[in-house]
Amino acid sequence: MNTLFGNFFKKANTGFWPVLIALAFLLIGTFSVYQSPRSLAAFLILMSTPLILYFMKMNMKVKVFIGLMLIVIILPVLGIRNIFYLEVIFQMAVFAALALGLNIVIGMAGLLDLGYVAFYAVGAYSWAIFGSKQLSLLYSVPGAAPADAPFALDPRWFWLFLFLGVGLAAITGILLGLPVLRLKGDYLAIVTLGFGEVIRVLALNLDKPINLTNGPQGITPIQRPPLPPESILQFFRDILEPFVGHVPTDAEFYNVFFYFLALIIIAIAILVATRLEDSRIGRAWTAIREDETAAIAMGIPLVKMKLAAFAAGASFAGAMGALYAANRTFVSPETFSFLQSIGVLTMVILGGLGSIPGVIFGAAAVVLLNIQILQNFSLYLSELRQSDAVIPIINFAWKDLSNQLDPAKYQKLVFGLILILMMIFRPSGLIPAERRKRELVEEKE
Amino acid sequence: MKSITENPVYKFLLFPIGQILIFALGASVVLSLVTVLLAFIFKFNVTDFDLVERTMLILPQVVINGVTIGFVYATIALGYTMVYGVLEFINFSHSEIFMVGGIVGIQLMAYFEHIGTLATMNEYLVIALAIILAMVVSGSLAVVVERLAYKPLRGAPKLVPLISAIGMSFFLQDIVRLILSLTTGEFNVILPKFGTFDEFWKLAVPGMEDPLRIQIKSAIMVGVAVLMLVGLNYLVNGTKVGKAIRAVAQDRPSASLMGINVNQIISITFLVGGTLGGAAGVLFALKATKLDPFSGFFPGLKAFTSAVLGGIGNLTGALLGGLVLGLLESFAASYLGIFTNGAFGAEYKDIFAFAILILVLIFRPSGLLGQTVGQKA
């Protein structure tokens, strides 16, 4: 069975077949999502196009062209047509950037960071505090804020804070790293976990003595950077109207705008990560990951390199945090729970430690699983519950199924299972890193 | 002289109990003195009332609370530290094993209440039954978890079993939640009211106006925990199995060459750790009176902190670490608010443990007593 499929794959992977298959998936996917915006299968077909692009042999230029078509044109247009997909692809982009950052820390340098979301929180709260009315409310009790308090800064300051978020998160990473990086893997895991909790508890409780974070209620509204000028928007409105069936609203433009911002950050993240991978620093990280003692013996400045990994990983989270705060116009401590850290870890593990395409795939897969597949499954179960259907052999009526069985609420179970199964059966991930592939090839010879 | 130290009654009963007493008293006295000193220092900060007087007034109660919770932490910490000693691996899912023990114990009591015998049964018998059932369930669960999620990964790089353990921890949380909500429709379990545990023993102490109030619950918690600790001490230092555990912890390959079945010993280690965790779960449930599938997380982390504080891999260290951490937390919860005039309060007590963990790891990574298993570079 396996060889049959393998042969088939080999045959399909020659000549112009790959291009045809990729285009077919792209077109069928686009068409079916366009026709039935609620269908999960249609969206899955469309989202498997990047996988085909990655796995099949074709001209690099063609690959890039098809990929850009999908990411830059098709997804945003479909997203405006059905606002839900815009949310899905935005979340994919955010988590892909987070996973890329965590991948530097865990995958490249081998430091298990269980509090990664803390850096995300630092980025988010830095813009949340300065980009909202919070600075004028420092001395008021949460919940009893005067309605006419002014915003502290002009929304255009967001661009500065995008960079400040990077810097602040990197500094936080270094501050955390300085004391704990002497520790080996398992202690480091616990300390970073603790640090993540510390940041969350601080966000939860710093509404007194001065009201910095507004406590559990979170900060809202947070300003968004201004959209491009009206003339450009009008141009897009005219173009998009026939395709999406209605005049795109400003809210939809904002979502597309943030999606593209996230894409730019991902592009930078990919660029930095790939350049780092085979650079001096990247090789030093690999050496530290494989054998710390040997790395020291080779003259690698251990603490400096570990700090660099922490800071580099943290900075992506910082940028994404600021972006997230502006997109949601709301931050609250619950966004930055331990579950989120483990979610990002699951993405990295699922895709493949140290593998850049792997972690992006992992992020996309987990987000899809989380907000689409599990939700759909829940809906399906509740439909079954309302029907008169019976499971044939054991004679169990769906009606009797407890309504506590709601797969969408059991993220932890799914994350946990993914982590355990991946570790036991495929510790290098679904799309293993180039380096591990190289290692495997060498072993075979 | 030699005959006394070799006497089993001394070695396995008097010495460990004496040690526990010394640790509990010593830690309480030292921390109390530090707190009173701090009270004198912070006196200027508080103008509404006399800080020193207020501090002295609640001190005995704070110490009792701290020691009680400290014993629970110590009992959980032993599970972490034993596994670490043998496998050099943080058993992340131990906090869930502990939580399962607590929930099973409460469910047993709820079952007795359901069939109507809870009120007529001897209250101590109920608690003993709950603890025994929790020990059996948690112990077996720990062994099963080890077989399924850790054993296939033995020999893999260190991160691999650790990530698997984190996954297992999450998996157990939600599986317990799923089972509870499918069977009872709710995932909070509440301790049924029975017996006289919430009442206080009043001990008149000469020189104090109010008598010292000790909740019967606290006495039970301390009593059971001490029993467990003494039992564990006997198991590890007085039996053949204990000798094998120590041998495997020291040098696994050599131990296996000496004819010790390493896999079996590792299973036994998990069994013992899980058993202790289960008992601690019921004790914790007595105090918390309400558990949910996620309530193992923080006690578990604090117990781990205790293990590191005492020196991970070191059984005596786990005991001392647990007591110190329990006391520190109790002090922080009670005094942080008073000393800072309400700026910081008890809500920081959960992260207090982490602050201590980080400080310990920076300044003394091998822990207070740790010379047994340091960090191997």
Short mmCIF file of N, CA, C and O in Angstrom, two decimals, chain B residues 16-121:
data_model
loop_
_atom_site.label_atom_id
_atom_site.label_comp_id
_atom_site.label_asym_id
_atom_site.label_seq_id
_atom_site.Cartn_x
_atom_site.Cartn_y
_atom_site.Cartn_z
N PRO B 16 13.54 9.63 62.45
CA PRO B 16 12.81 10.46 61.47
C PRO B 16 11.79 11.39 62.10
O PRO B 16 11.67 12.55 61.68
N ILE B 17 11.08 10.92 63.12
CA ILE B 17 10.10 11.81 63.75
C ILE B 17 10.80 12.99 64.40
O ILE B 17 10.37 14.14 64.29
N GLY B 18 11.94 12.70 65.05
CA GLY B 18 12.71 13.78 65.64
C GLY B 18 13.14 14.78 64.59
O GLY B 18 13.04 16.00 64.78
N GLN B 19 13.59 14.23 63.46
CA GLN B 19 14.05 15.10 62.38
C GLN B 19 12.91 16.00 61.90
O GLN B 19 13.08 17.21 61.72
N ILE B 20 11.73 15.38 61.71
CA ILE B 20 10.58 16.16 61.24
C ILE B 20 10.26 17.26 62.22
O ILE B 20 10.05 18.43 61.85
N LEU B 21 10.27 16.91 63.52
CA LEU B 21 9.96 17.90 64.55
C LEU B 21 10.96 19.05 64.51
O LEU B 21 10.58 20.22 64.55
N ILE B 22 12.24 18.67 64.41
CA ILE B 22 13.28 19.71 64.40
C ILE B 22 13.09 20.63 63.20
O ILE B 22 13.13 21.86 63.32
N PHE B 23 12.84 20.02 62.02
CA PHE B 23 12.64 20.83 60.82
C PHE B 23 11.46 21.77 60.99
O PHE B 23 11.56 22.97 60.71
N ALA B 24 10.32 21.21 61.46
CA ALA B 24 9.12 22.04 61.56
C ALA B 24 9.33 23.17 62.56
O ALA B 24 9.06 24.34 62.26
N LEU B 25 9.89 22.82 63.72
CA LEU B 25 10.12 23.85 64.75
C LEU B 25 11.14 24.86 64.28
O LEU B 25 10.92 26.08 64.37
N GLY B 26 12.24 24.34 63.73
CA GLY B 26 13.32 25.23 63.31
C GLY B 26 12.84 26.22 62.27
O GLY B 26 13.02 27.44 62.41
N ALA B 27 12.18 25.70 61.23
CA ALA B 27 11.71 26.59 60.16
C ALA B 27 10.73 27.60 60.72
O ALA B 27 10.80 28.80 60.39
N SER B 28 9.81 27.15 61.60
CA SER B 28 8.83 28.09 62.15
C SER B 28 9.51 29.18 62.94
O SER B 28 9.20 30.37 62.78
N VAL B 29 10.45 28.78 63.79
CA VAL B 29 11.08 29.77 64.66
C VAL B 29 11.87 30.78 63.83
O VAL B 29 11.74 32.00 64.00
N VAL B 30 12.66 30.28 62.88
CA VAL B 30 13.48 31.20 62.09
C VAL B 30 12.60 32.18 61.34
O VAL B 30 12.81 33.40 61.39
N LEU B 31 11.57 31.65 60.66
CA LEU B 31 10.73 32.54 59.86
C LEU B 31 9.96 33.52 60.74
O LEU B 31 9.78 34.67 60.38
N SER B 32 9.52 33.06 61.93
CA SER B 32 8.81 33.97 62.83
C SER B 32 9.71 35.11 63.25
O SER B 32 9.30 36.27 63.25
N LEU B 33 10.96 34.76 63.59
CA LEU B 33 11.88 35.81 64.02
C LEU B 33 12.09 36.82 62.91
O LEU B 33 12.05 38.03 63.13
N VAL B 34 12.31 36.30 61.69
CA VAL B 34 12.52 37.21 60.56
C VAL B 34 11.31 38.13 60.39
O VAL B 34 11.45 39.34 60.18
N THR B 35 10.11 37.54 60.51
CA THR B 35 8.90 38.35 60.31
C THR B 35 8.79 39.43 61.36
O THR B 35 8.46 40.58 61.05
N VAL B 36 9.06 39.07 62.60
CA VAL B 36 8.96 40.08 63.66
C VAL B 36 9.97 41.19 63.42
O VAL B 36 9.66 42.39 63.56
N LEU B 37 11.16 40.80 62.99
CA LEU B 37 12.19 41.79 62.66
C LEU B 37 11.67 42.72 61.57
O LEU B 37 11.77 43.95 61.67
N LEU B 38 11.10 42.12 60.50
CA LEU B 38 10.56 42.91 59.41
C LEU B 38 9.46 43.84 59.92
O LEU B 38 9.34 44.98 59.48
N ALA B 39 8.67 43.33 60.88
CA ALA B 39 7.59 44.16 61.44
C ALA B 39 8.17 45.42 62.06
O ALA B 39 7.65 46.52 61.89
N PHE B 40 9.29 45.26 62.76
CA PHE B 40 9.92 46.44 63.37
C PHE B 40 10.41 47.40 62.29
O PHE B 40 10.29 48.61 62.41
N ILE B 41 10.95 46.82 61.21
CA ILE B 41 11.49 47.68 60.15
C ILE B 41 10.37 48.44 59.44
O ILE B 41 10.47 49.62 59.16
N PHE B 42 9.26 47.73 59.17
CA PHE B 42 8.19 48.35 58.39
C PHE B 42 7.24 49.16 59.24
O PHE B 42 6.23 49.64 58.75
N LYS B 43 7.56 49.34 60.53
CA LYS B 43 6.64 49.98 61.44
C LYS B 43 6.24 51.38 60.96
O LYS B 43 5.09 51.78 61.07
N PHE B 44 7.22 52.07 60.37
CA PHE B 44 6.96 53.46 59.95
C PHE B 44 5.88 53.53 58.86
O PHE B 44 5.19 54.52 58.70
N ASN B 45 5.76 52.42 58.10
CA ASN B 45 4.90 52.42 56.92
C ASN B 45 3.42 52.40 57.30
O ASN B 45 2.57 52.85 56.56
N VAL B 46 3.13 51.87 58.48
CA VAL B 46 1.74 51.68 58.87
C VAL B 46 1.43 52.60 60.03
O VAL B 46 2.10 52.58 61.05
N THR B 47 0.40 53.40 59.87
CA THR B 47 0.11 54.36 60.93
C THR B 47 -1.19 54.03 61.65
O THR B 47 -1.39 54.48 62.78
N ASP B 48 -2.07 53.21 61.01
CA ASP B 48 -3.39 52.98 61.60
C ASP B 48 -3.31 52.18 62.89
O ASP B 48 -4.11 52.34 63.79
N PHE B 49 -2.37 51.23 62.93
CA PHE B 49 -2.33 50.36 64.12
C PHE B 49 -0.88 49.98 64.38
O PHE B 49 0.01 50.25 63.57
N ASP B 50 -0.65 49.36 65.54
CA ASP B 50 0.71 48.97 65.86
C ASP B 50 1.06 47.69 65.12
O ASP B 50 0.50 46.63 65.39
N LEU B 51 1.98 47.80 64.16
CA LEU B 51 2.29 46.67 63.28
C LEU B 51 2.84 45.49 64.05
O LEU B 51 2.45 44.34 63.82
N VAL B 52 3.73 45.77 65.01
CA VAL B 52 4.37 44.67 65.74
C VAL B 52 3.32 43.89 66.52
O VAL B 52 3.28 42.66 66.52
N GLU B 53 2.42 44.63 67.15
CA GLU B 53 1.39 43.98 67.95
C GLU B 53 0.50 43.10 67.07
O GLU B 53 0.22 41.94 67.38
N ARG B 54 0.10 43.67 65.91
CA ARG B 54 -0.75 42.92 64.98
C ARG B 54 -0.02 41.66 64.50
O ARG B 54 -0.60 40.59 64.42
N THR B 55 1.26 41.82 64.20
CA THR B 55 2.05 40.69 63.74
C THR B 55 2.06 39.58 64.77
O THR B 55 1.81 38.41 64.45
N MET B 56 2.33 39.96 66.02
CA MET B 56 2.40 38.95 67.07
C MET B 56 1.06 38.26 67.27
O MET B 56 0.98 37.07 67.55
N LEU B 57 -0.01 39.03 67.09
CA LEU B 57 -1.33 38.50 67.37
C LEU B 57 -1.69 37.34 66.46
O LEU B 57 -2.22 36.32 66.90
N ILE B 58 -1.39 37.48 65.15
CA ILE B 58 -1.81 36.41 64.24
C ILE B 58 -0.71 35.38 64.00
O ILE B 58 -0.93 34.39 63.34
N LEU B 59 0.47 35.63 64.57
CA LEU B 59 1.61 34.76 64.28
C LEU B 59 1.34 33.27 64.53
O LEU B 59 1.59 32.46 63.64
N PRO B 60 0.80 32.87 65.70
CA PRO B 60 0.63 31.43 65.93
C PRO B 60 -0.24 30.78 64.87
O PRO B 60 0.09 29.70 64.36
N GLN B 61 -1.32 31.45 64.48
CA GLN B 61 -2.22 30.87 63.49
C GLN B 61 -1.53 30.73 62.14
O GLN B 61 -1.67 29.72 61.45
N VAL B 62 -0.73 31.75 61.79
CA VAL B 62 -0.02 31.71 60.52
C VAL B 62 0.96 30.54 60.50
O VAL B 62 1.05 29.81 59.52
N VAL B 63 1.65 30.34 61.63
CA VAL B 63 2.61 29.24 61.69
C VAL B 63 1.89 27.91 61.54
O VAL B 63 2.32 27.03 60.78
N ILE B 64 0.76 27.76 62.23
CA ILE B 64 0.04 26.48 62.16
C ILE B 64 -0.42 26.21 60.73
O ILE B 64 -0.24 25.12 60.19
N ASN B 65 -0.99 27.24 60.09
CA ASN B 65 -1.41 27.06 58.69
C ASN B 65 -0.24 26.66 57.81
O ASN B 65 -0.34 25.77 56.97
N GLY B 66 0.88 27.35 58.02
CA GLY B 66 2.05 27.10 57.18
C GLY B 66 2.56 25.69 57.34
O GLY B 66 2.86 25.00 56.36
N VAL B 67 2.64 25.23 58.59
CA VAL B 67 3.15 23.88 58.84
C VAL B 67 2.21 22.85 58.21
O VAL B 67 2.65 21.89 57.58
N THR B 68 0.89 23.08 58.35
CA THR B 68 -0.07 22.13 57.80
C THR B 68 0.11 21.98 56.30
O THR B 68 0.26 20.87 55.78
N ILE B 69 0.09 23.11 55.60
CA ILE B 69 0.20 23.03 54.14
C ILE B 69 1.60 22.57 53.75
O ILE B 69 1.78 21.86 52.76
N GLY B 70 2.57 22.92 54.59
CA GLY B 70 3.93 22.48 54.34
C GLY B 70 4.06 20.97 54.31
O GLY B 70 4.76 20.41 53.46
N PHE B 71 3.38 20.29 55.21
CA PHE B 71 3.43 18.83 55.21
C PHE B 71 2.80 18.26 53.94
O PHE B 71 3.28 17.27 53.39
N VAL B 72 1.73 18.89 53.48
CA VAL B 72 1.12 18.42 52.23
C VAL B 72 2.12 18.59 51.08
O VAL B 72 2.34 17.66 50.29
N TYR B 73 2.74 19.78 50.99
CA TYR B 73 3.73 20.01 49.93
C TYR B 73 4.85 18.97 50.02
O TYR B 73 5.30 18.44 49.01
N ALA B 74 5.30 18.72 51.26
CA ALA B 74 6.41 17.77 51.42
C ALA B 74 6.01 16.40 50.90
O ALA B 74 6.78 15.75 50.20
N THR B 75 4.76 15.98 51.19
CA THR B 75 4.33 14.65 50.74
C THR B 75 4.29 14.59 49.21
O THR B 75 4.67 13.59 48.61
N ILE B 76 3.82 15.68 48.56
CA ILE B 76 3.81 15.67 47.09
C ILE B 76 5.25 15.73 46.57
O ILE B 76 5.61 15.03 45.63
N ALA B 77 6.05 16.58 47.21
CA ALA B 77 7.42 16.81 46.72
C ALA B 77 8.21 15.51 46.70
O ALA B 77 9.07 15.32 45.84
N LEU B 78 7.89 14.60 47.64
CA LEU B 78 8.62 13.33 47.66
C LEU B 78 8.43 12.58 46.36
O LEU B 78 9.36 11.92 45.87
N GLY B 79 7.23 12.68 45.76
CA GLY B 79 6.99 12.02 44.49
C GLY B 79 7.90 12.58 43.40
O GLY B 79 8.50 11.82 42.63
N TYR B 80 8.03 13.91 43.35
CA TYR B 80 8.90 14.52 42.35
C TYR B 80 10.34 14.10 42.56
O TYR B 80 11.06 13.74 41.65
N THR B 81 10.74 14.17 43.82
CA THR B 81 12.15 14.03 44.11
C THR B 81 12.59 12.57 43.94
O THR B 81 13.69 12.30 43.47
N MET B 82 11.70 11.62 44.24
CA MET B 82 12.06 10.21 44.05
C MET B 82 12.25 9.91 42.57
O MET B 82 13.22 9.27 42.16
N VAL B 83 11.30 10.37 41.75
CA VAL B 83 11.41 10.12 40.32
C VAL B 83 12.65 10.81 39.76
O VAL B 83 13.38 10.24 38.95
N TYR B 84 12.90 12.05 40.24
CA TYR B 84 14.08 12.75 39.75
C TYR B 84 15.34 12.01 40.15
O TYR B 84 16.28 11.88 39.37
N GLY B 85 15.34 11.51 41.37
CA GLY B 85 16.52 10.78 41.83
C GLY B 85 16.82 9.57 40.98
O GLY B 85 17.96 9.28 40.66
N VAL B 86 15.77 8.87 40.55
CA VAL B 86 15.98 7.64 39.81
C VAL B 86 16.18 7.89 38.32
O VAL B 86 17.05 7.31 37.68
N LEU B 87 15.37 8.80 37.74
CA LEU B 87 15.40 8.96 36.29
C LEU B 87 16.01 10.29 35.83
O LEU B 87 16.16 10.49 34.63
N GLU B 88 16.29 11.19 36.75
CA GLU B 88 16.72 12.56 36.41
C GLU B 88 15.74 13.20 35.45
O GLU B 88 16.11 13.68 34.36
N PHE B 89 14.52 13.22 35.81
CA PHE B 89 13.47 13.68 34.91
C PHE B 89 12.35 14.26 35.76
O PHE B 89 11.99 13.70 36.79
N ILE B 90 11.84 15.43 35.37
CA ILE B 90 10.76 16.05 36.13
C ILE B 90 9.45 15.43 35.70
O ILE B 90 9.04 15.58 34.56
N ASN B 91 8.82 14.74 36.61
CA ASN B 91 7.55 14.11 36.27
C ASN B 91 6.44 15.14 36.34
O ASN B 91 5.78 15.31 37.35
N PHE B 92 6.26 15.83 35.23
CA PHE B 92 5.33 16.95 35.18
C PHE B 92 3.91 16.55 35.54
O PHE B 92 3.14 17.34 36.06
N SER B 93 3.54 15.31 35.23
CA SER B 93 2.15 14.92 35.44
C SER B 93 1.90 14.52 36.89
O SER B 93 0.79 14.11 37.21
N HIS B 94 2.90 14.63 37.75
CA HIS B 94 2.68 14.26 39.15
C HIS B 94 1.60 15.13 39.78
O HIS B 94 0.84 14.66 40.63
N SER B 95 1.51 16.39 39.36
CA SER B 95 0.49 17.26 39.95
C SER B 95 -0.91 16.74 39.62
O SER B 95 -1.84 16.91 40.40
N GLU B 96 -1.05 16.10 38.45
CA GLU B 96 -2.37 15.56 38.08
C GLU B 96 -2.64 14.26 38.84
O GLU B 96 -3.78 13.97 39.18
N ILE B 97 -1.58 13.48 39.09
CA ILE B 97 -1.74 12.27 39.89
C ILE B 97 -2.28 12.65 41.27
O ILE B 97 -3.20 12.02 41.81
N PHE B 98 -1.72 13.70 41.80
CA PHE B 98 -2.13 14.24 43.10
C PHE B 98 -3.59 14.68 43.05
O PHE B 98 -4.40 14.33 43.91
N MET B 99 -3.94 15.41 41.98
CA MET B 99 -5.31 15.90 41.83
C MET B 99 -6.29 14.72 41.73
O MET B 99 -7.36 14.74 42.36
N VAL B 100 -5.90 13.69 40.97
CA VAL B 100 -6.78 12.51 40.84
C VAL B 100 -7.02 11.89 42.21
O VAL B 100 -8.16 11.53 42.56
N GLY B 101 -5.96 11.80 43.01
CA GLY B 101 -6.12 11.25 44.36
C GLY B 101 -7.15 12.02 45.15
O GLY B 101 -8.06 11.43 45.76
N GLY B 102 -7.04 13.35 45.13
CA GLY B 102 -7.98 14.18 45.87
C GLY B 102 -9.41 13.97 45.39
O GLY B 102 -10.34 13.80 46.19
N ILE B 103 -9.58 13.94 44.07
CA ILE B 103 -10.94 13.83 43.53
C ILE B 103 -11.52 12.45 43.85
O ILE B 103 -12.69 12.33 44.24
N VAL B 104 -10.70 11.41 43.73
CA VAL B 104 -11.19 10.06 44.06
C VAL B 104 -11.61 10.00 45.51
O VAL B 104 -12.68 9.47 45.85
N GLY B 105 -10.80 10.59 46.40
CA GLY B 105 -11.14 10.59 47.82
C GLY B 105 -12.48 11.27 48.06
O GLY B 105 -13.35 10.73 48.76
N ILE B 106 -12.65 12.45 47.48
CA ILE B 106 -13.91 13.18 47.67
C ILE B 106 -15.07 12.39 47.10
O ILE B 106 -16.15 12.30 47.71
N GLN B 107 -14.85 11.77 45.92
CA GLN B 107 -15.93 11.02 45.30
C GLN B 107 -16.36 9.86 46.18
O GLN B 107 -17.54 9.53 46.26
N LEU B 108 -15.39 9.23 46.87
CA LEU B 108 -15.75 8.12 47.76
C LEU B 108 -16.64 8.63 48.90
O LEU B 108 -17.67 8.04 49.22
N MET B 109 -16.24 9.78 49.48
CA MET B 109 -17.06 10.34 50.56
C MET B 109 -18.43 10.72 50.03
O MET B 109 -19.45 10.47 50.70
N ALA B 110 -18.46 11.29 48.82
CA ALA B 110 -19.75 11.65 48.23
C ALA B 110 -20.60 10.40 48.01
O ALA B 110 -21.82 10.43 48.18
N TYR B 111 -19.95 9.29 47.67
CA TYR B 111 -20.68 8.04 47.47
C TYR B 111 -21.29 7.58 48.79
O TYR B 111 -22.46 7.19 48.84
N PHE B 112 -20.49 7.65 49.87
CA PHE B 112 -21.03 7.28 51.18
C PHE B 112 -22.22 8.16 51.54
O PHE B 112 -23.22 7.71 52.08
N GLU B 113 -22.10 9.46 51.19
CA GLU B 113 -23.20 10.37 51.48
C GLU B 113 -24.42 9.97 50.67
O GLU B 113 -25.55 10.00 51.16
N HIS B 114 -24.16 9.56 49.42
CA HIS B 114 -25.25 9.19 48.51
C HIS B 114 -26.03 7.98 49.04
O HIS B 114 -27.26 7.96 49.00
N ILE B 115 -25.28 6.97 49.51
CA ILE B 115 -26.00 5.79 50.01
C ILE B 115 -26.44 5.97 51.46
O ILE B 115 -27.05 5.09 52.04
N GLY B 116 -26.15 7.12 52.03
CA GLY B 116 -26.72 7.47 53.32
C GLY B 116 -25.99 6.96 54.54
O GLY B 116 -26.51 7.03 55.64
N THR B 117 -24.78 6.43 54.35
CA THR B 117 -24.08 5.90 55.52
C THR B 117 -23.04 6.87 56.08
O THR B 117 -22.44 6.58 57.10
N LEU B 118 -22.86 8.00 55.39
CA LEU B 118 -21.78 8.90 55.82
C LEU B 118 -21.98 9.40 57.24
O LEU B 118 -21.04 9.45 58.04
N ALA B 119 -23.22 9.72 57.59
CA ALA B 119 -23.46 10.32 58.89
C ALA B 119 -23.26 9.32 60.02
O ALA B 119 -22.87 9.68 61.13
N THR B 120 -23.53 8.03 59.72
CA THR B 120 -23.46 7.04 60.80
C THR B 120 -22.08 6.40 60.92
O THR B 120 -21.77 5.77 61.93
N MET B 121 -21.25 6.56 59.86
CA MET B 121 -19.94 5.91 59.91
C MET B 121 -18.97 6.69 60.79
O MET B 121 -19.13 7.90 61.00
#
